[in-house]
């Protein structure tokens, strides 16, 4: 019995399982409605919509678990939320078969970007303070959401925050789980947790033969590729690098693209590195030993598989949870990551202004040319850095200021 318990604790440590569960909970509830809308815009019926969810979740499950085990790092994969939003408004006049063809084309471009190493070469040129500012800007809305959620449901959110602080003081590894459980209990007591619409239902894959129309490839496939790489994969790499995980990015991107391409005929429109949900699994809340945090990525894959198989049931269950609870648990789970990102972004005085510009532009939520603020924040920060930092003479060693790090440097200096 003792051996069995040790085995369970080894493969399923509670902090890692909790982090994986919260990552899936936040990822699915925050954007499942957008995926449903995109599928409806493509002309999918109820069975095909369930197939989309199944294909996406199977793809995320396989890549999360497989890549996390392969690289012993919490590699968390998500569907492309900006991509789903783009599809929800950009499929006018495109048939379902043509949309599927565009998904295959976009996935092929992502696979090519990974196989050639082009994306990783670009990422390795980004200074660490800018990457940290980018990550902090992406996550800011969730940290703020912890407190704005008190307007909508003060009792639930305040109870979660209070329990988190108390448990954090005495048993940090269980603080996030305790906050989640307290939120569910508080919501149930207040009557805001309605499970009447939850029914067991298993999803079935539905194959749609792709049709390759050059109009759809240009108007849907190319923009889908661009927003997935710029708005999702880019901050996703920043999350891993910010927590010190030197995962080879090119093969990871290639695997997500290849998996996407195989599952596209079943409705998998876009797989990419996660940013927000990945940050839940890469920080100390996922496991005190950073070498064991890869288990959070593995368990995220397990929970994604459950969501996919019981797609309709899980969707109904997630809809039953109050939105304030979801925002609160996301904010609580990301507090440490946001703090660490801000520290990394602002610790180097020479790069502080450029990192701040990156943070502010990313946090603004601006969208230009269909590309989200993560990309434009990096552009604004890089421009600021190039003008204010890059040509400035390096300080003398005795001044005590560190050099500006790059995201691709194997060794990271500190000031």
Short mmCIF file of C-alpha atoms in Angstrom, two decimals:
data_model
loop_
_atom_site.label_atom_id
_atom_site.label_comp_id
_atom_site.label_asym_id
_atom_site.label_seq_id
_atom_site.Cartn_x
_atom_site.Cartn_y
_atom_site.Cartn_z
CA UNK A 1 0.00 0.00 0.00
CA UNK A 2 2.84 2.36 0.86
CA UNK A 3 4.49 1.70 -2.50
CA UNK A 4 1.21 2.40 -4.31
CA UNK A 5 0.74 5.69 -2.48
CA UNK A 6 4.28 6.78 -3.34
CA UNK A 7 3.65 5.92 -6.99
CA UNK A 8 0.44 7.95 -7.04
CA UNK A 9 2.17 10.91 -5.41
CA UNK A 10 4.97 10.63 -7.95
CA UNK A 11 2.83 10.62 -11.10
CA UNK A 12 -0.08 12.69 -9.77
CA UNK A 13 1.17 15.27 -7.25
CA UNK A 14 -1.81 17.36 -6.18
CA UNK A 15 -0.33 20.77 -7.14
CA UNK A 16 0.45 19.56 -10.69
CA UNK A 17 -2.96 17.92 -11.11
CA UNK A 18 -4.64 21.08 -9.81
CA UNK A 19 -2.61 23.32 -12.13
CA UNK A 20 -3.51 21.13 -15.12
CA UNK A 21 -7.18 21.19 -14.16
CA UNK A 22 -7.26 24.96 -13.72
CA UNK A 23 -5.41 25.49 -17.00
CA UNK A 24 -8.05 23.46 -18.85
CA UNK A 25 -10.87 25.05 -16.89
CA UNK A 26 -9.69 28.57 -17.72
CA UNK A 27 -8.78 27.75 -21.32
CA UNK A 28 -12.08 26.09 -22.21
CA UNK A 29 -14.49 28.35 -20.35
CA UNK A 30 -12.85 31.56 -21.54
CA UNK A 31 -13.23 30.85 -25.25
CA UNK A 32 -15.42 27.78 -25.90
CA UNK A 33 -18.28 30.08 -26.94
CA UNK A 34 -16.02 31.63 -29.62
CA UNK A 35 -15.22 28.18 -30.99
CA UNK A 36 -18.94 27.32 -31.15
CA UNK A 37 -19.61 30.61 -32.96
CA UNK A 38 -16.80 29.94 -35.45
CA UNK A 39 -18.13 26.45 -36.17
CA UNK A 40 -21.64 27.82 -36.73
CA UNK A 41 -20.24 30.51 -39.03
CA UNK A 42 -18.64 27.74 -41.10
CA UNK A 43 -22.03 26.05 -41.43
CA UNK A 44 -21.36 23.16 -39.05
CA UNK A 45 -24.32 21.34 -37.54
CA UNK A 46 -24.55 20.15 -33.92
CA UNK A 47 -22.69 16.89 -34.59
CA UNK A 48 -19.93 18.68 -36.49
CA UNK A 49 -19.57 21.29 -33.73
CA UNK A 50 -19.06 18.45 -31.22
CA UNK A 51 -16.52 16.96 -33.65
CA UNK A 52 -14.65 20.29 -33.71
CA UNK A 53 -14.39 20.24 -29.93
CA UNK A 54 -13.32 16.59 -29.97
CA UNK A 55 -10.63 17.17 -32.60
CA UNK A 56 -9.28 20.28 -30.87
CA UNK A 57 -9.18 18.63 -27.46
CA UNK A 58 -7.61 15.41 -28.74
CA UNK A 59 -4.96 17.49 -30.49
CA UNK A 60 -4.27 19.47 -27.32
CA UNK A 61 -4.25 16.32 -25.19
CA UNK A 62 -1.76 14.48 -27.40
CA UNK A 63 0.60 17.45 -27.77
CA UNK A 64 0.38 18.59 -24.14
CA UNK A 65 1.13 15.15 -22.71
CA UNK A 66 3.54 14.05 -25.42
CA UNK A 67 5.66 17.20 -25.60
CA UNK A 68 5.71 17.65 -21.81
CA UNK A 69 6.98 14.09 -21.38
CA UNK A 70 9.44 14.43 -24.25
CA UNK A 71 11.08 17.64 -23.01
CA UNK A 72 10.39 17.25 -19.26
CA UNK A 73 8.89 20.75 -19.26
CA UNK A 74 5.29 21.97 -18.89
CA UNK A 75 4.55 22.43 -22.60
CA UNK A 76 0.89 23.41 -22.69
CA UNK A 77 -0.94 23.61 -26.03
CA UNK A 78 -4.17 25.49 -26.65
CA UNK A 79 -6.52 26.18 -29.51
CA UNK A 80 -6.08 29.52 -31.24
CA UNK A 81 -8.63 31.84 -29.62
CA UNK A 82 -7.77 34.77 -31.95
CA UNK A 83 -8.06 32.28 -34.80
CA UNK A 84 -11.54 31.27 -33.66
CA UNK A 85 -12.54 34.93 -33.41
CA UNK A 86 -11.22 35.51 -36.91
CA UNK A 87 -13.22 32.56 -38.23
CA UNK A 88 -16.37 33.73 -36.46
CA UNK A 89 -16.39 36.91 -38.56
CA UNK A 90 -14.36 35.95 -41.62
CA UNK A 91 -16.12 32.93 -43.14
CA UNK A 92 -18.79 34.79 -45.05
CA UNK A 93 -19.26 33.06 -48.42
CA UNK A 94 -16.90 30.19 -47.51
CA UNK A 95 -18.28 26.66 -47.45
CA UNK A 96 -17.46 24.22 -44.65
CA UNK A 97 -15.30 22.16 -47.02
CA UNK A 98 -13.36 25.27 -48.07
CA UNK A 99 -12.92 26.29 -44.44
CA UNK A 100 -11.47 22.86 -43.65
CA UNK A 101 -9.11 23.27 -46.62
CA UNK A 102 -7.96 26.60 -45.15
CA UNK A 103 -7.33 24.89 -41.80
CA UNK A 104 -5.11 22.31 -43.49
CA UNK A 105 -3.23 25.06 -45.36
CA UNK A 106 -2.66 27.14 -42.21
CA UNK A 107 -1.44 24.05 -40.32
CA UNK A 108 0.97 23.26 -43.17
CA UNK A 109 2.44 26.77 -42.94
CA UNK A 110 2.87 26.37 -39.16
CA UNK A 111 4.58 23.01 -39.67
CA UNK A 112 6.91 24.58 -42.24
CA UNK A 113 7.78 27.43 -39.85
CA UNK A 114 8.77 24.88 -37.23
CA UNK A 115 10.60 22.52 -39.56
CA UNK A 116 12.74 25.31 -41.05
CA UNK A 117 13.53 26.87 -37.65
CA UNK A 118 12.51 30.30 -38.93
CA UNK A 119 10.18 31.11 -36.02
CA UNK A 120 12.74 30.14 -33.38
CA UNK A 121 15.40 32.29 -35.05
CA UNK A 122 13.09 35.28 -34.77
CA UNK A 123 12.27 34.51 -31.13
CA UNK A 124 15.95 34.17 -30.21
CA UNK A 125 16.49 37.80 -31.24
CA UNK A 126 14.04 39.16 -28.66
CA UNK A 127 15.58 40.65 -25.48
CA UNK A 128 14.35 39.03 -22.26
CA UNK A 129 12.92 42.26 -20.73
CA UNK A 130 10.70 42.71 -23.80
CA UNK A 131 9.51 39.10 -23.64
CA UNK A 132 8.75 39.48 -19.93
CA UNK A 133 6.87 42.74 -20.58
CA UNK A 134 4.91 40.99 -23.32
CA UNK A 135 3.93 38.18 -20.97
CA UNK A 136 2.95 40.56 -18.17
CA UNK A 137 0.78 42.52 -20.60
CA UNK A 138 -0.97 39.39 -21.82
CA UNK A 139 -1.72 38.24 -18.28
CA UNK A 140 -2.65 41.61 -16.78
CA UNK A 141 -6.34 41.34 -17.64
CA UNK A 142 -6.60 38.15 -15.59
CA UNK A 143 -4.88 39.64 -12.57
CA UNK A 144 -7.19 42.65 -12.71
CA UNK A 145 -10.15 40.31 -13.30
CA UNK A 146 -9.64 38.86 -9.84
CA UNK A 147 -10.77 42.17 -8.36
CA UNK A 148 -13.21 43.42 -11.00
CA UNK A 149 -15.05 40.12 -10.52
CA UNK A 150 -15.94 41.30 -7.02
CA UNK A 151 -18.36 43.77 -8.58
CA UNK A 152 -20.42 40.99 -10.09
CA UNK A 153 -20.22 38.46 -7.27
CA UNK A 154 -18.44 39.83 -4.22
CA UNK A 155 -19.22 36.93 -1.89
CA UNK A 156 -17.82 34.21 -4.18
CA UNK A 157 -14.69 36.09 -5.24
CA UNK A 158 -13.94 37.49 -1.77
CA UNK A 159 -14.31 34.01 -0.28
CA UNK A 160 -11.88 32.62 -2.84
CA UNK A 161 -9.33 35.35 -2.26
CA UNK A 162 -9.61 35.08 1.51
CA UNK A 163 -9.20 31.31 1.52
CA UNK A 164 -6.25 31.62 -0.88
CA UNK A 165 -4.44 34.05 1.42
CA UNK A 166 -5.00 31.94 4.53
CA UNK A 167 -3.94 28.65 2.91
CA UNK A 168 -1.07 30.40 1.11
CA UNK A 169 0.30 31.42 4.50
CA UNK A 170 0.33 27.90 5.95
CA UNK A 171 0.36 25.48 2.98
CA UNK A 172 1.23 27.29 -0.30
CA UNK A 173 1.02 24.24 -2.58
CA UNK A 174 -2.69 23.78 -1.85
CA UNK A 175 -3.68 27.45 -1.90
CA UNK A 176 -5.03 27.57 -5.46
CA UNK A 177 -6.98 24.32 -5.10
CA UNK A 178 -8.49 25.53 -1.83
CA UNK A 179 -9.53 28.79 -3.52
CA UNK A 180 -11.22 26.86 -6.36
CA UNK A 181 -13.12 24.57 -3.99
CA UNK A 182 -14.23 27.48 -1.82
CA UNK A 183 -15.51 29.28 -4.92
CA UNK A 184 -17.56 26.29 -6.04
CA UNK A 185 -19.02 25.86 -2.54
CA UNK A 186 -19.83 29.57 -2.25
CA UNK A 187 -21.47 29.59 -5.70
CA UNK A 188 -23.55 26.53 -4.80
CA UNK A 189 -24.69 28.09 -1.53
CA UNK A 190 -25.67 31.30 -3.32
CA UNK A 191 -27.61 29.38 -5.97
CA UNK A 192 -25.47 30.61 -8.88
CA UNK A 193 -24.28 27.09 -9.75
CA UNK A 194 -26.98 25.56 -11.97
CA UNK A 195 -26.28 21.95 -13.02
CA UNK A 196 -29.77 21.22 -14.38
CA UNK A 197 -28.61 21.44 -18.00
CA UNK A 198 -25.76 18.93 -17.64
CA UNK A 199 -26.42 15.62 -19.46
CA UNK A 200 -23.95 12.79 -20.31
CA UNK A 201 -23.11 12.92 -24.02
CA UNK A 202 -20.14 11.48 -25.94
CA UNK A 203 -18.77 13.32 -29.01
CA UNK A 204 -18.27 11.45 -32.31
CA UNK A 205 -15.69 12.50 -34.96
CA UNK A 206 -17.19 13.74 -38.23
CA UNK A 207 -14.91 13.76 -41.29
CA UNK A 208 -15.24 16.65 -43.76
CA UNK A 209 -13.23 16.28 -46.98
CA UNK A 210 -11.26 19.52 -47.48
CA UNK A 211 -11.73 21.65 -50.58
CA UNK A 212 -8.83 23.90 -51.55
CA UNK A 213 -10.10 27.20 -52.91
CA UNK A 214 -7.41 29.81 -53.45
CA UNK A 215 -9.79 32.53 -52.30
CA UNK A 216 -10.37 30.73 -49.00
CA UNK A 217 -6.68 29.93 -48.61
CA UNK A 218 -5.77 33.61 -49.00
CA UNK A 219 -8.68 35.13 -47.08
CA UNK A 220 -8.88 32.54 -44.28
CA UNK A 221 -5.79 30.29 -44.27
CA UNK A 222 -3.10 32.98 -44.36
CA UNK A 223 -4.71 35.29 -41.72
CA UNK A 224 -5.32 32.25 -39.50
CA UNK A 225 -1.62 31.36 -39.75
CA UNK A 226 -0.51 34.92 -39.00
CA UNK A 227 -2.70 35.46 -35.93
CA UNK A 228 -1.85 32.01 -34.55
CA UNK A 229 1.89 32.63 -34.82
CA UNK A 230 1.92 36.29 -33.78
CA UNK A 231 -0.81 36.37 -31.15
CA UNK A 232 -0.45 32.88 -29.67
CA UNK A 233 2.86 31.14 -30.35
CA UNK A 234 4.91 34.26 -29.71
CA UNK A 235 3.68 34.90 -26.14
CA UNK A 236 3.61 31.14 -25.58
CA UNK A 237 7.37 30.98 -26.13
CA UNK A 238 7.77 33.96 -23.79
CA UNK A 239 6.02 32.02 -21.00
CA UNK A 240 8.38 29.06 -21.28
CA UNK A 241 11.51 31.19 -21.54
CA UNK A 242 10.43 33.49 -18.72
CA UNK A 243 10.32 30.52 -16.33
CA UNK A 244 13.66 29.21 -17.55
CA UNK A 245 12.52 26.29 -19.72
CA UNK A 246 14.90 25.96 -22.66
CA UNK A 247 12.58 23.86 -24.79
CA UNK A 248 13.62 23.63 -28.48
CA UNK A 249 10.86 25.69 -30.06
CA UNK A 250 11.18 24.58 -33.69
CA UNK A 251 10.21 20.91 -33.16
CA UNK A 252 7.42 21.95 -30.77
CA UNK A 253 5.93 24.27 -33.40
CA UNK A 254 6.38 21.59 -36.07
CA UNK A 255 4.58 18.98 -33.95
CA UNK A 256 1.65 21.28 -33.19
CA UNK A 257 1.34 22.11 -36.88
CA UNK A 258 1.54 18.47 -37.96
CA UNK A 259 -1.03 17.38 -35.37
CA UNK A 260 -3.28 20.23 -36.46
CA UNK A 261 -2.95 19.15 -40.10
CA UNK A 262 -3.95 15.55 -39.33
CA UNK A 263 -7.00 16.59 -37.29
CA UNK A 264 -8.10 19.52 -39.47
CA UNK A 265 -10.64 17.45 -41.48
CA UNK A 266 -12.45 16.80 -38.21
CA UNK A 267 -12.59 20.50 -37.29
CA UNK A 268 -9.23 21.25 -35.64
CA UNK A 269 -8.66 24.77 -36.93
CA UNK A 270 -5.58 25.81 -34.94
CA UNK A 271 -3.22 24.46 -32.26
CA UNK A 272 -0.48 26.56 -30.71
CA UNK A 273 1.60 27.11 -27.61
CA UNK A 274 -0.58 28.38 -24.78
CA UNK A 275 0.31 31.58 -22.96
CA UNK A 276 -2.18 32.32 -20.20
CA UNK A 277 -2.99 28.70 -19.36
CA UNK A 278 0.66 27.69 -19.75
CA UNK A 279 1.66 30.25 -17.14
CA UNK A 280 -0.55 28.41 -14.65
CA UNK A 281 1.55 25.27 -15.20
CA UNK A 282 5.06 26.76 -15.40
CA UNK A 283 5.13 28.63 -12.08
CA UNK A 284 5.82 27.42 -8.54
CA UNK A 285 2.12 26.89 -7.87
CA UNK A 286 2.25 23.88 -10.23
CA UNK A 287 4.97 22.16 -8.18
CA UNK A 288 7.67 23.40 -5.78
CA UNK A 289 10.25 21.44 -7.79
CA UNK A 290 10.52 23.02 -11.25
CA UNK A 291 11.86 19.73 -12.62
CA UNK A 292 8.52 18.08 -11.80
CA UNK A 293 6.25 20.76 -13.26
CA UNK A 294 6.11 18.90 -16.55
CA UNK A 295 3.48 16.73 -14.85
CA UNK A 296 1.13 19.74 -14.90
CA UNK A 297 1.36 19.71 -18.70
CA UNK A 298 0.72 15.97 -18.77
CA UNK A 299 -2.36 16.31 -16.58
CA UNK A 300 -3.61 19.22 -18.66
CA UNK A 301 -3.52 16.78 -21.58
CA UNK A 302 -5.50 14.22 -19.59
CA UNK A 303 -8.19 16.76 -18.72
CA UNK A 304 -8.32 18.05 -22.31
CA UNK A 305 -8.99 14.49 -23.46
CA UNK A 306 -11.89 14.23 -21.01
CA UNK A 307 -13.29 17.53 -22.30
CA UNK A 308 -13.06 16.30 -25.88
CA UNK A 309 -14.66 12.90 -25.34
CA UNK A 310 -17.51 14.36 -23.31
CA UNK A 311 -17.52 17.63 -25.22
CA UNK A 312 -21.19 18.56 -24.92
CA UNK A 313 -21.42 17.47 -21.30
CA UNK A 314 -18.30 19.35 -20.25
CA UNK A 315 -19.39 22.44 -22.15
CA UNK A 316 -22.68 22.46 -20.25
CA UNK A 317 -20.84 21.93 -16.96
CA UNK A 318 -18.45 24.79 -17.64
CA UNK A 319 -21.29 27.10 -18.63
CA UNK A 320 -22.85 26.34 -15.24
CA UNK A 321 -19.87 27.91 -13.43
CA UNK A 322 -20.22 31.65 -12.73
CA UNK A 323 -17.95 33.79 -14.91
CA UNK A 324 -16.72 35.63 -11.81
CA UNK A 325 -15.44 32.32 -10.40
CA UNK A 326 -13.51 31.55 -13.60
CA UNK A 327 -11.92 35.00 -13.72
CA UNK A 328 -11.05 34.84 -10.03
CA UNK A 329 -9.34 31.44 -10.16
CA UNK A 330 -7.39 32.50 -13.25
CA UNK A 331 -6.22 35.66 -11.51
CA UNK A 332 -5.26 33.80 -8.33
CA UNK A 333 -3.39 31.12 -10.28
CA UNK A 334 -1.41 33.75 -12.21
CA UNK A 335 -0.42 36.11 -9.39
CA UNK A 336 3.07 34.65 -9.07
CA UNK A 337 3.68 34.61 -12.81
CA UNK A 338 2.57 38.22 -13.27
CA UNK A 339 4.83 39.35 -10.42
CA UNK A 340 7.81 37.43 -11.79
CA UNK A 341 7.24 38.79 -15.29
CA UNK A 342 7.11 42.40 -14.08
CA UNK A 343 10.29 41.85 -12.08
CA UNK A 344 12.11 40.44 -15.12
CA UNK A 345 10.80 43.21 -17.35
CA UNK A 346 11.78 46.13 -15.13
CA UNK A 347 14.91 44.92 -13.34
CA UNK A 348 17.32 46.06 -16.09
CA UNK A 349 17.38 49.87 -15.98
CA UNK A 350 18.68 50.25 -19.54
CA UNK A 351 15.81 48.24 -21.02
CA UNK A 352 13.13 49.36 -18.55
CA UNK A 353 11.42 51.88 -20.82
CA UNK A 354 11.29 49.49 -23.77
CA UNK A 355 9.89 46.73 -21.55
CA UNK A 356 7.31 49.15 -20.13
CA UNK A 357 6.20 50.15 -23.63
CA UNK A 358 5.86 46.46 -24.53
CA UNK A 359 3.81 45.84 -21.39
CA UNK A 360 1.48 48.81 -21.89
CA UNK A 361 0.90 48.23 -25.60
CA UNK A 362 0.20 44.54 -25.03
CA UNK A 363 -2.12 45.23 -22.09
CA UNK A 364 -4.04 47.79 -24.17
CA UNK A 365 -5.74 45.03 -26.17
CA UNK A 366 -5.31 46.92 -29.44
CA UNK A 367 -6.03 45.03 -32.66
CA UNK A 368 -4.72 46.25 -36.02
CA UNK A 369 -5.00 44.47 -39.37
CA UNK A 370 -6.64 41.57 -37.56
CA UNK A 371 -3.54 40.96 -35.41
CA UNK A 372 -3.78 41.19 -31.64
CA UNK A 373 -1.95 43.35 -29.13
CA UNK A 374 0.74 40.76 -28.27
CA UNK A 375 2.33 41.27 -31.68
CA UNK A 376 1.96 45.05 -31.70
CA UNK A 377 3.23 45.32 -28.15
CA UNK A 378 6.39 43.52 -29.19
CA UNK A 379 6.74 45.76 -32.26
CA UNK A 380 6.38 48.91 -30.13
CA UNK A 381 8.81 47.59 -27.51
CA UNK A 382 11.37 46.50 -30.10
CA UNK A 383 11.22 49.91 -31.77
CA UNK A 384 11.72 51.63 -28.41
CA UNK A 385 14.59 49.30 -27.54
CA UNK A 386 16.29 49.81 -30.92
CA UNK A 387 16.22 53.59 -30.53
CA UNK A 388 16.86 54.03 -26.80
CA UNK A 389 19.00 51.02 -25.83
CA UNK A 390 20.69 49.26 -28.69
CA UNK A 391 23.01 52.07 -29.80
CA UNK A 392 23.76 53.25 -26.27
CA UNK A 393 27.33 52.46 -25.14
CA UNK A 394 27.57 49.62 -22.67
CA UNK A 395 28.15 50.70 -19.07
CA UNK A 396 31.46 49.94 -17.40
CA UNK A 397 31.50 46.73 -15.33
CA UNK A 398 32.02 48.64 -12.07
CA UNK A 399 28.66 50.44 -12.43
CA UNK A 400 26.90 47.20 -11.45
CA UNK A 401 24.30 47.27 -14.24
CA UNK A 402 23.80 44.11 -16.24
CA UNK A 403 23.70 43.72 -19.98
CA UNK A 404 20.43 43.34 -21.79
CA UNK A 405 19.66 39.65 -22.16
CA UNK A 406 18.19 38.04 -25.20
CA UNK A 407 15.47 35.46 -25.15
CA UNK A 408 17.75 32.97 -26.86
CA UNK A 409 20.73 33.29 -24.51
CA UNK A 410 21.43 29.95 -22.77
CA UNK A 411 22.75 31.74 -19.67
CA UNK A 412 20.75 34.59 -18.17
CA UNK A 413 22.66 37.33 -16.34
CA UNK A 414 21.21 39.30 -13.48
CA UNK A 415 21.92 42.85 -12.48
#
